[in-house]
mmCIF file of C-alpha atoms and ligand atoms in Angstrom:
data_model
loop_
_atom_site.group_PDB
_atom_site.id
_atom_site.type_symbol
_atom_site.label_atom_id
_atom_site.label_comp_id
_atom_site.label_asym_id
_atom_site.label_seq_id
_atom_site.Cartn_x
_atom_site.Cartn_y
_atom_site.Cartn_z
ATOM 1 C CA ARG A 8 -26.361 -38.871 -22.942
ATOM 2 C CA ALA A 9 -27.465 -35.792 -21.138
ATOM 3 C CA LYS A 10 -26.213 -37.256 -17.904
ATOM 4 C CA GLU A 11 -22.893 -38.125 -19.480
ATOM 5 C CA ALA A 12 -22.506 -34.598 -20.877
ATOM 6 C CA LEU A 13 -23.348 -33.153 -17.528
ATOM 7 C CA THR A 14 -20.781 -35.349 -15.813
ATOM 8 C CA GLN A 15 -18.167 -34.251 -18.300
ATOM 9 C CA THR A 16 -18.983 -30.595 -17.773
ATOM 10 C CA VAL A 17 -18.826 -31.013 -14.048
ATOM 11 C CA CYS A 18 -15.518 -32.824 -14.284
ATOM 12 C CA PHE A 19 -14.051 -30.186 -16.562
ATOM 13 C CA TYR A 20 -15.229 -27.474 -14.202
ATOM 14 C CA GLU A 21 -13.727 -29.255 -11.233
ATOM 15 C CA VAL A 22 -10.444 -29.768 -13.007
ATOM 16 C CA SER A 23 -10.089 -26.085 -13.847
ATOM 17 C CA MET A 24 -11.127 -25.074 -10.341
ATOM 18 C CA ASP A 25 -8.588 -27.563 -9.144
ATOM 19 C CA GLU A 26 -5.922 -25.965 -11.318
ATOM 20 C CA ALA A 27 -6.567 -22.522 -9.855
ATOM 21 C CA ALA A 28 -6.623 -23.914 -6.330
ATOM 22 C CA ARG A 29 -3.456 -25.867 -7.025
ATOM 23 C CA ARG A 30 -1.688 -22.779 -8.315
ATOM 24 C CA ARG A 31 -2.737 -20.839 -5.229
ATOM 25 C CA ARG A 32 -1.511 -23.661 -3.015
ATOM 26 C CA LEU A 33 1.849 -23.743 -4.761
ATOM 27 C CA ILE A 34 2.208 -19.971 -4.518
ATOM 28 C CA ALA A 35 1.159 -20.032 -0.865
ATOM 29 C CA ASN A 36 3.747 -22.689 -0.200
ATOM 30 C CA ASP A 37 6.479 -20.675 -1.906
ATOM 31 C CA LEU A 38 5.379 -17.520 -0.105
ATOM 32 C CA TRP A 39 6.211 -19.039 3.254
ATOM 33 C CA GLN A 40 9.773 -19.523 2.005
ATOM 34 C CA ALA A 41 10.105 -16.185 0.220
ATOM 35 C CA VAL A 42 11.471 -14.205 3.171
ATOM 36 C CA ARG A 43 13.996 -16.847 4.102
ATOM 37 C CA ARG A 44 15.136 -17.245 0.517
ATOM 38 C CA ASP A 45 15.606 -13.519 0.133
ATOM 39 C CA GLU A 46 13.222 -13.244 -2.806
ATOM 40 C CA LEU A 47 11.420 -10.139 -1.597
ATOM 41 C CA GLU A 48 12.491 -6.646 -2.542
ATOM 42 C CA LEU A 49 11.225 -3.221 -1.604
ATOM 43 C CA HIS A 50 10.605 -0.496 -4.125
ATOM 44 C CA TYR A 51 10.124 3.093 -3.046
ATOM 45 C CA GLN A 52 7.857 5.665 -4.656
ATOM 46 C CA VAL A 53 8.259 9.333 -3.893
ATOM 47 C CA GLN A 54 5.480 11.431 -2.363
ATOM 48 C CA LYS A 55 5.741 15.182 -2.976
ATOM 49 C CA ALA A 56 4.116 18.406 -1.832
ATOM 50 C CA VAL A 57 2.033 19.675 -4.763
ATOM 51 C CA HIS A 58 2.626 23.344 -4.068
ATOM 52 C CA THR A 59 6.407 23.314 -3.596
ATOM 53 C CA GLY A 60 7.457 20.088 -5.305
ATOM 54 C CA GLU A 61 9.336 19.186 -2.134
ATOM 55 C CA THR A 62 9.897 15.504 -1.389
ATOM 56 C CA LEU A 63 7.970 14.516 1.732
ATOM 57 C CA GLY A 64 8.584 10.796 1.817
ATOM 58 C CA TYR A 65 8.347 7.453 0.083
ATOM 59 C CA GLU A 66 5.777 4.686 -0.070
ATOM 60 C CA VAL A 67 7.195 1.189 0.193
ATOM 61 C CA LEU A 68 5.912 -1.270 -2.435
ATOM 62 C CA LEU A 69 6.706 -4.943 -2.190
ATOM 63 C CA ARG A 70 8.106 -6.982 -5.101
ATOM 64 C CA TRP A 71 8.452 -10.762 -5.177
ATOM 65 C CA HIS A 72 11.045 -12.274 -7.484
ATOM 66 C CA HIS A 73 9.939 -15.884 -7.744
ATOM 67 C CA PRO A 74 12.782 -18.203 -8.835
ATOM 68 C CA VAL A 75 10.620 -19.895 -11.499
ATOM 69 C CA ARG A 76 7.594 -17.698 -12.107
ATOM 70 C CA GLY A 77 9.572 -14.461 -12.320
ATOM 71 C CA THR A 78 8.419 -11.227 -10.714
ATOM 72 C CA ILE A 79 4.893 -11.542 -9.359
ATOM 73 C CA PRO A 80 2.965 -8.296 -8.746
ATOM 74 C CA PRO A 81 1.572 -7.652 -5.260
ATOM 75 C CA SER A 82 -1.991 -7.701 -6.569
ATOM 76 C CA ASP A 83 -1.386 -11.378 -7.411
ATOM 77 C CA PHE A 84 0.319 -12.575 -4.258
ATOM 78 C CA ILE A 85 -0.836 -10.310 -1.401
ATOM 79 C CA PRO A 86 -4.372 -11.793 -1.430
ATOM 80 C CA ILE A 87 -2.895 -15.297 -1.292
ATOM 81 C CA ALA A 88 -0.510 -14.265 1.470
ATOM 82 C CA GLU A 89 -3.472 -12.862 3.396
ATOM 83 C CA GLU A 90 -5.474 -16.017 2.899
ATOM 84 C CA CYS A 91 -2.721 -18.404 4.017
ATOM 85 C CA GLY A 92 -1.327 -16.216 6.785
ATOM 86 C CA ALA A 93 2.104 -15.698 5.226
ATOM 87 C CA ILE A 94 1.299 -11.972 5.204
ATOM 88 C CA LEU A 95 2.287 -11.887 8.888
ATOM 89 C CA PRO A 96 5.984 -12.835 8.489
ATOM 90 C CA ILE A 97 6.124 -10.987 5.158
ATOM 91 C CA GLY A 98 4.527 -7.861 6.608
ATOM 92 C CA GLU A 99 6.952 -7.980 9.521
ATOM 93 C CA TRP A 100 9.877 -8.208 7.110
ATOM 94 C CA VAL A 101 8.562 -5.250 5.068
ATOM 95 C CA LEU A 102 8.086 -3.107 8.164
ATOM 96 C CA ARG A 103 11.532 -3.880 9.552
ATOM 97 C CA GLU A 104 13.324 -3.369 6.219
ATOM 98 C CA ALA A 105 11.476 -0.123 5.536
ATOM 99 C CA CYS A 106 12.154 1.320 8.990
ATOM 100 C CA ARG A 107 15.796 0.269 8.869
ATOM 101 C CA GLU A 108 16.174 1.914 5.462
ATOM 102 C CA ALA A 109 14.480 5.164 6.540
ATOM 103 C CA ALA A 110 16.496 5.306 9.773
ATOM 104 C CA SER A 111 19.686 5.319 7.684
ATOM 105 C CA TRP A 112 18.728 8.473 5.755
ATOM 106 C CA GLU A 113 20.296 11.785 6.548
ATOM 107 C CA ASN A 114 17.025 13.600 5.919
ATOM 108 C CA ALA A 115 13.744 13.352 7.824
ATOM 109 C CA HIS A 116 11.601 12.040 4.969
ATOM 110 C CA LYS A 117 8.665 9.884 5.936
ATOM 111 C CA ILE A 118 8.275 6.232 5.103
ATOM 112 C CA ALA A 119 4.799 4.907 4.285
ATOM 113 C CA VAL A 120 4.158 1.190 4.732
ATOM 114 C CA ASN A 121 1.023 -0.653 3.611
ATOM 115 C CA LEU A 122 -0.643 -2.606 6.376
ATOM 116 C CA SER A 123 -2.884 -5.541 5.468
ATOM 117 C CA PRO A 124 -6.279 -5.978 7.154
ATOM 118 C CA VAL A 125 -4.988 -9.361 8.310
ATOM 119 C CA GLN A 126 -2.078 -7.668 10.085
ATOM 120 C CA LEU A 127 -4.387 -5.160 11.678
ATOM 121 C CA GLY A 128 -6.678 -7.970 12.797
ATOM 122 C CA ASN A 129 -3.735 -9.559 14.570
ATOM 123 C CA ALA A 130 -3.512 -8.482 18.174
ATOM 124 C CA ASP A 131 0.289 -8.330 18.166
ATOM 125 C CA VAL A 132 0.739 -5.765 15.414
ATOM 126 C CA ALA A 133 1.000 -2.771 17.772
ATOM 127 C CA ASP A 134 3.724 -4.578 19.738
ATOM 128 C CA LEU A 135 5.481 -5.357 16.476
ATOM 129 C CA VAL A 136 5.446 -1.715 15.405
ATOM 130 C CA GLN A 137 6.816 -0.660 18.772
ATOM 131 C CA ARG A 138 9.541 -3.313 18.688
ATOM 132 C CA VAL A 139 10.623 -2.437 15.151
ATOM 133 C CA LEU A 140 10.768 1.269 16.001
ATOM 134 C CA GLN A 141 12.967 0.490 18.991
ATOM 135 C CA GLU A 142 15.211 -1.878 17.044
ATOM 136 C CA THR A 143 15.754 0.491 14.152
ATOM 137 C CA GLY A 144 15.759 3.738 16.117
ATOM 138 C CA LEU A 145 13.396 5.343 13.581
ATOM 139 C CA ASP A 146 11.555 8.405 14.872
ATOM 140 C CA PRO A 147 7.931 7.153 15.085
ATOM 141 C CA ARG A 148 6.698 10.410 13.549
ATOM 142 C CA ARG A 149 8.472 9.442 10.336
ATOM 143 C CA LEU A 150 6.484 6.216 9.997
ATOM 144 C CA GLU A 151 3.108 6.258 8.286
ATOM 145 C CA LEU A 152 0.916 3.176 7.957
ATOM 146 C CA GLU A 153 -1.436 2.981 4.988
ATOM 147 C CA ILE A 154 -4.645 1.126 5.557
ATOM 148 C CA THR A 155 -7.611 0.657 3.249
ATOM 149 C CA GLU A 156 -11.206 1.095 4.194
ATOM 150 C CA SER A 157 -11.752 -2.636 3.879
ATOM 151 C CA THR A 158 -9.387 -3.002 6.814
ATOM 152 C CA ILE A 159 -11.871 -1.203 8.904
ATOM 153 C CA ILE A 160 -14.965 -2.959 7.643
ATOM 154 C CA GLY A 161 -13.763 -6.170 9.354
ATOM 155 C CA ASP A 162 -13.594 -6.264 13.152
ATOM 156 C CA LYS A 163 -14.038 -2.580 13.685
ATOM 157 C CA GLU A 164 -13.625 -2.299 17.442
ATOM 158 C CA ARG A 165 -10.477 -4.332 17.462
ATOM 159 C CA ALA A 166 -8.970 -2.457 14.530
ATOM 160 C CA LEU A 167 -9.783 0.845 16.234
ATOM 161 C CA GLU A 168 -8.147 -0.207 19.471
ATOM 162 C CA THR A 169 -4.995 -1.342 17.642
ATOM 163 C CA LEU A 170 -4.833 1.873 15.624
ATOM 164 C CA ARG A 171 -5.152 3.972 18.765
ATOM 165 C CA ARG A 172 -2.261 2.099 20.361
ATOM 166 C CA ILE A 173 -0.111 2.548 17.261
ATOM 167 C CA LYS A 174 -0.959 6.235 17.025
ATOM 168 C CA ALA A 175 0.027 6.720 20.648
ATOM 169 C CA PHE A 176 3.643 5.992 19.615
ATOM 170 C CA GLY A 177 3.491 8.985 17.262
ATOM 171 C CA VAL A 178 3.030 6.916 14.090
ATOM 172 C CA THR A 179 0.557 8.395 11.575
ATOM 173 C CA ILE A 180 -2.226 6.627 9.679
ATOM 174 C CA ALA A 181 -3.245 7.223 6.054
ATOM 175 C CA ILE A 182 -6.443 5.942 4.458
ATOM 176 C CA ASP A 183 -5.389 4.323 1.168
ATOM 177 C CA ASP A 184 -7.466 4.166 -2.036
ATOM 178 C CA PHE A 185 -10.009 6.525 -0.543
ATOM 179 C CA GLY A 186 -13.288 6.863 -2.411
ATOM 180 C CA THR A 187 -13.536 3.270 -3.587
ATOM 181 C CA GLY A 188 -14.868 1.681 -0.406
ATOM 182 C CA TYR A 189 -18.388 1.287 0.813
ATOM 183 C CA SER A 190 -18.423 3.448 3.884
ATOM 184 C CA SER A 191 -16.079 6.326 3.226
ATOM 185 C CA LEU A 192 -17.919 8.893 5.281
ATOM 186 C CA GLU A 193 -18.506 6.561 8.187
ATOM 187 C CA THR A 194 -14.792 5.726 8.124
ATOM 188 C CA LEU A 195 -13.858 9.382 8.262
ATOM 189 C CA ARG A 196 -16.137 10.019 11.176
ATOM 190 C CA SER A 197 -14.916 7.229 13.417
ATOM 191 C CA PHE A 198 -11.288 6.625 12.524
ATOM 192 C CA PRO A 199 -8.180 8.324 13.893
ATOM 193 C CA PHE A 200 -6.445 8.979 10.598
ATOM 194 C CA ASP A 201 -3.954 11.638 9.542
ATOM 195 C CA LYS A 202 -4.067 11.602 5.740
ATOM 196 C CA ILE A 203 -6.452 10.765 2.918
ATOM 197 C CA LYS A 204 -4.995 9.061 -0.153
ATOM 198 C CA LEU A 205 -7.353 9.661 -3.029
ATOM 199 C CA ASP A 206 -7.690 6.549 -5.171
ATOM 200 C CA ARG A 207 -5.923 6.783 -8.494
ATOM 201 C CA SER A 208 -9.113 6.043 -10.474
ATOM 202 C CA PHE A 209 -10.067 9.701 -9.897
ATOM 203 C CA MET A 210 -6.785 10.906 -11.384
ATOM 204 C CA SER A 211 -7.131 8.818 -14.504
ATOM 205 C CA GLU A 212 -10.509 10.461 -15.180
ATOM 206 C CA VAL A 213 -9.896 13.971 -13.944
ATOM 207 C CA GLU A 214 -9.215 15.431 -17.396
ATOM 208 C CA SER A 215 -12.193 13.812 -19.107
ATOM 209 C CA SER A 216 -14.847 13.640 -16.427
ATOM 210 C CA PRO A 217 -16.323 16.695 -14.710
ATOM 211 C CA GLU A 218 -17.815 14.278 -12.181
ATOM 212 C CA ALA A 219 -14.388 12.921 -11.212
ATOM 213 C CA LYS A 220 -13.152 16.478 -10.789
ATOM 214 C CA ALA A 221 -16.178 17.384 -8.680
ATOM 215 C CA ILE A 222 -15.566 14.390 -6.422
ATOM 216 C CA ILE A 223 -11.904 15.299 -6.008
ATOM 217 C CA ARG A 224 -12.943 18.820 -5.108
ATOM 218 C CA ALA A 225 -15.456 17.531 -2.558
ATOM 219 C CA ILE A 226 -12.953 15.165 -0.946
ATOM 220 C CA LEU A 227 -10.398 17.979 -0.742
ATOM 221 C CA ALA A 228 -12.973 20.178 0.984
ATOM 222 C CA LEU A 229 -13.798 17.354 3.345
ATOM 223 C CA GLY A 230 -10.150 16.691 4.163
ATOM 224 C CA HIS A 231 -9.452 20.341 4.747
ATOM 225 C CA THR A 232 -12.498 20.787 6.946
ATOM 226 C CA LEU A 233 -11.245 17.877 9.023
ATOM 227 C CA ARG A 234 -7.720 19.382 8.884
ATOM 228 C CA VAL A 235 -6.270 16.326 7.213
ATOM 229 C CA PRO A 236 -3.996 16.567 4.158
ATOM 230 C CA VAL A 237 -5.090 14.872 0.942
ATOM 231 C CA LEU A 238 -2.653 13.007 -1.311
ATOM 232 C CA ALA A 239 -3.617 12.219 -4.912
ATOM 233 C CA GLU A 240 -2.408 8.831 -6.151
ATOM 234 C CA GLY A 241 -1.637 7.919 -9.748
ATOM 235 C CA VAL A 242 -0.484 11.295 -11.104
ATOM 236 C CA GLU A 243 0.872 10.459 -14.547
ATOM 237 C CA THR A 244 1.009 13.815 -16.358
ATOM 238 C CA ARG A 245 2.069 17.419 -15.902
ATOM 239 C CA ASN A 246 -1.491 18.474 -16.662
ATOM 240 C CA GLN A 247 -2.932 16.319 -13.856
ATOM 241 C CA LEU A 248 -0.440 17.853 -11.445
ATOM 242 C CA ASP A 249 -1.453 21.348 -12.608
ATOM 243 C CA ILE A 250 -5.100 20.525 -11.952
ATOM 244 C CA LEU A 251 -4.187 19.361 -8.442
ATOM 245 C CA LEU A 252 -2.303 22.599 -7.867
ATOM 246 C CA ASP A 253 -5.369 24.573 -8.994
ATOM 247 C CA GLU A 254 -7.650 22.575 -6.752
ATOM 248 C CA GLY A 255 -5.426 22.982 -3.706
ATOM 249 C CA CYS A 256 -4.468 19.335 -3.289
ATOM 250 C CA ASP A 257 -1.707 18.916 -0.706
ATOM 251 C CA GLU A 258 0.379 15.978 -1.870
ATOM 252 C CA ALA A 259 0.846 13.796 -4.915
ATOM 253 C CA GLN A 260 2.343 10.483 -5.933
ATOM 254 C CA GLY A 261 2.532 8.818 -9.332
ATOM 255 C CA TYR A 262 4.631 7.911 -12.346
ATOM 256 C CA PHE A 263 4.957 11.585 -13.347
ATOM 257 C CA LEU A 264 6.726 12.337 -10.070
ATOM 258 C CA GLY A 265 8.609 9.071 -9.792
ATOM 259 C CA ARG A 266 8.153 5.374 -10.450
ATOM 260 C CA PRO A 267 8.557 2.873 -7.646
ATOM 261 C CA MET A 268 12.182 1.668 -7.682
ATOM 262 C CA PRO A 269 14.876 0.241 -5.435
ATOM 263 C CA MET A 270 16.474 2.780 -3.100
ATOM 264 C CA GLU A 271 19.907 2.382 -4.743
ATOM 265 C CA ARG A 272 18.440 3.685 -7.982
ATOM 266 C CA ILE A 273 16.801 6.633 -6.258
ATOM 267 C CA ARG A 274 20.120 7.465 -4.601
ATOM 268 C CA ALA A 275 22.002 7.199 -7.888
ATOM 269 C CA ALA A 276 19.487 9.470 -9.620
ATOM 270 C CA ARG A 277 19.764 11.997 -6.773
ATOM 271 C CA LYS A 278 23.577 12.007 -7.014
ATOM 272 C CA ALA A 279 23.434 12.453 -10.786
ATOM 273 C CA SER A 280 21.071 15.425 -10.505
ATOM 274 C CA GLU A 281 23.193 16.998 -7.764
ATOM 275 C CA ALA A 282 26.280 16.652 -9.944
ATOM 276 C CA ALA A 283 24.544 18.204 -12.949
HETATM 277 P P1 C2E B 499 -1.363 0.893 -3.152
HETATM 278 O O1 C2E B 499 -0.899 0.878 -1.743
HETATM 279 O O2 C2E B 499 -2.541 1.741 -3.471
HETATM 280 O O3 C2E B 499 -0.099 1.318 -4.021
HETATM 281 C C1 C2E B 499 -0.141 2.111 -5.165
HETATM 282 C C2 C2E B 499 -0.056 1.273 -6.409
HETATM 283 O O4 C2E B 499 -0.211 2.122 -7.546
HETATM 284 C C3 C2E B 499 1.274 0.570 -6.597
HETATM 285 O O5 C2E B 499 1.035 -0.653 -7.282
HETATM 286 C C4 C2E B 499 2.026 1.546 -7.506
HETATM 287 O O6 C2E B 499 3.073 0.937 -8.233
HETATM 288 C C5 C2E B 499 0.911 1.991 -8.411
HETATM 289 N N1 C2E B 499 1.155 3.300 -9.007
HETATM 290 C C6 C2E B 499 1.875 4.327 -8.495
HETATM 291 N N2 C2E B 499 1.853 5.402 -9.296
HETATM 292 C C7 C2E B 499 1.076 5.064 -10.353
HETATM 293 C C8 C2E B 499 0.679 5.773 -11.554
HETATM 294 O O7 C2E B 499 1.016 6.924 -11.794
HETATM 295 N N3 C2E B 499 -0.121 5.088 -12.410
HETATM 296 C C9 C2E B 499 -0.529 3.810 -12.176
HETATM 297 N N4 C2E B 499 -1.298 3.214 -13.083
HETATM 298 N N5 C2E B 499 -0.163 3.105 -11.066
HETATM 299 C C10 C2E B 499 0.634 3.741 -10.170
HETATM 300 P P2 C2E B 499 1.742 -2.011 -6.812
HETATM 301 O O8 C2E B 499 3.150 -1.735 -6.412
HETATM 302 O O9 C2E B 499 1.482 -3.013 -7.890
HETATM 303 O O10 C2E B 499 0.943 -2.397 -5.517
HETATM 304 C C11 C2E B 499 -0.427 -2.720 -5.591
HETATM 305 C C12 C2E B 499 -1.043 -2.846 -4.224
HETATM 306 O O11 C2E B 499 -0.466 -3.948 -3.503
HETATM 307 C C13 C2E B 499 -0.802 -1.636 -3.319
HETATM 308 O O12 C2E B 499 -1.711 -0.612 -3.639
HETATM 309 C C14 C2E B 499 -1.025 -2.231 -1.958
HETATM 310 O O13 C2E B 499 -2.406 -2.302 -1.686
HETATM 311 C C15 C2E B 499 -0.486 -3.643 -2.145
HETATM 312 N N6 C2E B 499 0.868 -3.711 -1.569
HETATM 313 C C16 C2E B 499 2.055 -3.391 -2.121
HETATM 314 N N7 C2E B 499 3.074 -3.583 -1.249
HETATM 315 C C17 C2E B 499 2.507 -4.050 -0.101
HETATM 316 C C18 C2E B 499 3.014 -4.430 1.193
HETATM 317 O O14 C2E B 499 4.207 -4.350 1.495
HETATM 318 N N8 C2E B 499 2.092 -4.864 2.112
HETATM 319 C C19 C2E B 499 0.755 -4.921 1.823
HETATM 320 N N9 C2E B 499 -0.079 -5.380 2.794
HETATM 321 N N10 C2E B 499 0.247 -4.549 0.646
HETATM 322 C C20 C2E B 499 1.106 -4.114 -0.308
HETATM 323 MG MG1 MG B 500 -0.582 2.255 -0.380
HETATM 324 MG MG1 MG B 501 -3.407 3.346 -2.972
HETATM 325 MG MG1 MG B 502 -4.357 0.074 -4.111
#
């Protein structure tokens, strides 16, 4: 009896594990086709100077419109794409699209592109960046690559070497989701970065938690001592923006300033406000 029950439990467990694995396999399979089938779309989210409200640039955020499953958020498919390797063709597509888009603007706004640790671990990524810049004619100083600390925790020497090559083109590097990793201070000491993006968990707590505010203040001091601007992610209210202004934060991004959306919609909104 006990043995039978155990067998059943084990089987049930294996079936559900199997289901999850099967779903991942199906998604991975579809991911390889996504670029070719034109299912990927870029959304753009504005980044502004806190003090002046001036638009500085846009972060590119990937959307996948799956023909059957509907729109799948990046948090669901990026990890699978990283695991199965599809992140390489997808990441290349994102970079090329983003640079082409930015090169077509009449202004000199920056374009910030997220770079996966898997891309950074790939020896060819610096060549890719160089090639895409040449193809699109984008001024390298207008391209920013966002990397997370986890990127750096992997093969550190190799990542460093690649980042140095990329920076030599004039491209800048931002540390994304700063404050959530394991080795923030070590990262700051050894990495050639140009901006700190403060993780949005601090913003969501800044009004209620003196500790969150103290940490923001400390990271701002750190950034400014190192002469690196700090951008606060996840600004959702006027009040949060006012706090950032008080604290001397340099840049901000979040729903209060603008939701991620396709560039056509940003253009239409800009035209409408110019006409008004
Ligand atoms: P991230 O780079 O930290 O991007 C910021 C995320 O916060 C985005 O989620 C954005 O939509 C969301 N966000 C922006 N403002 C607010 C706000 O005020 N409140 C809240 N609650 N959320 C806000 P999204 O678009 O779902 O992307 C999630 C993550 O997926 C990104 O985090 C990034 O790590 C990854 N990702 C997105 N696009 C790409 C890509 O093209 N390549 C790679 N490798 N990763 C990407
Ligand atoms: Mg980012
Ligand atoms: Mg972030
Ligand atoms: Mg994030």
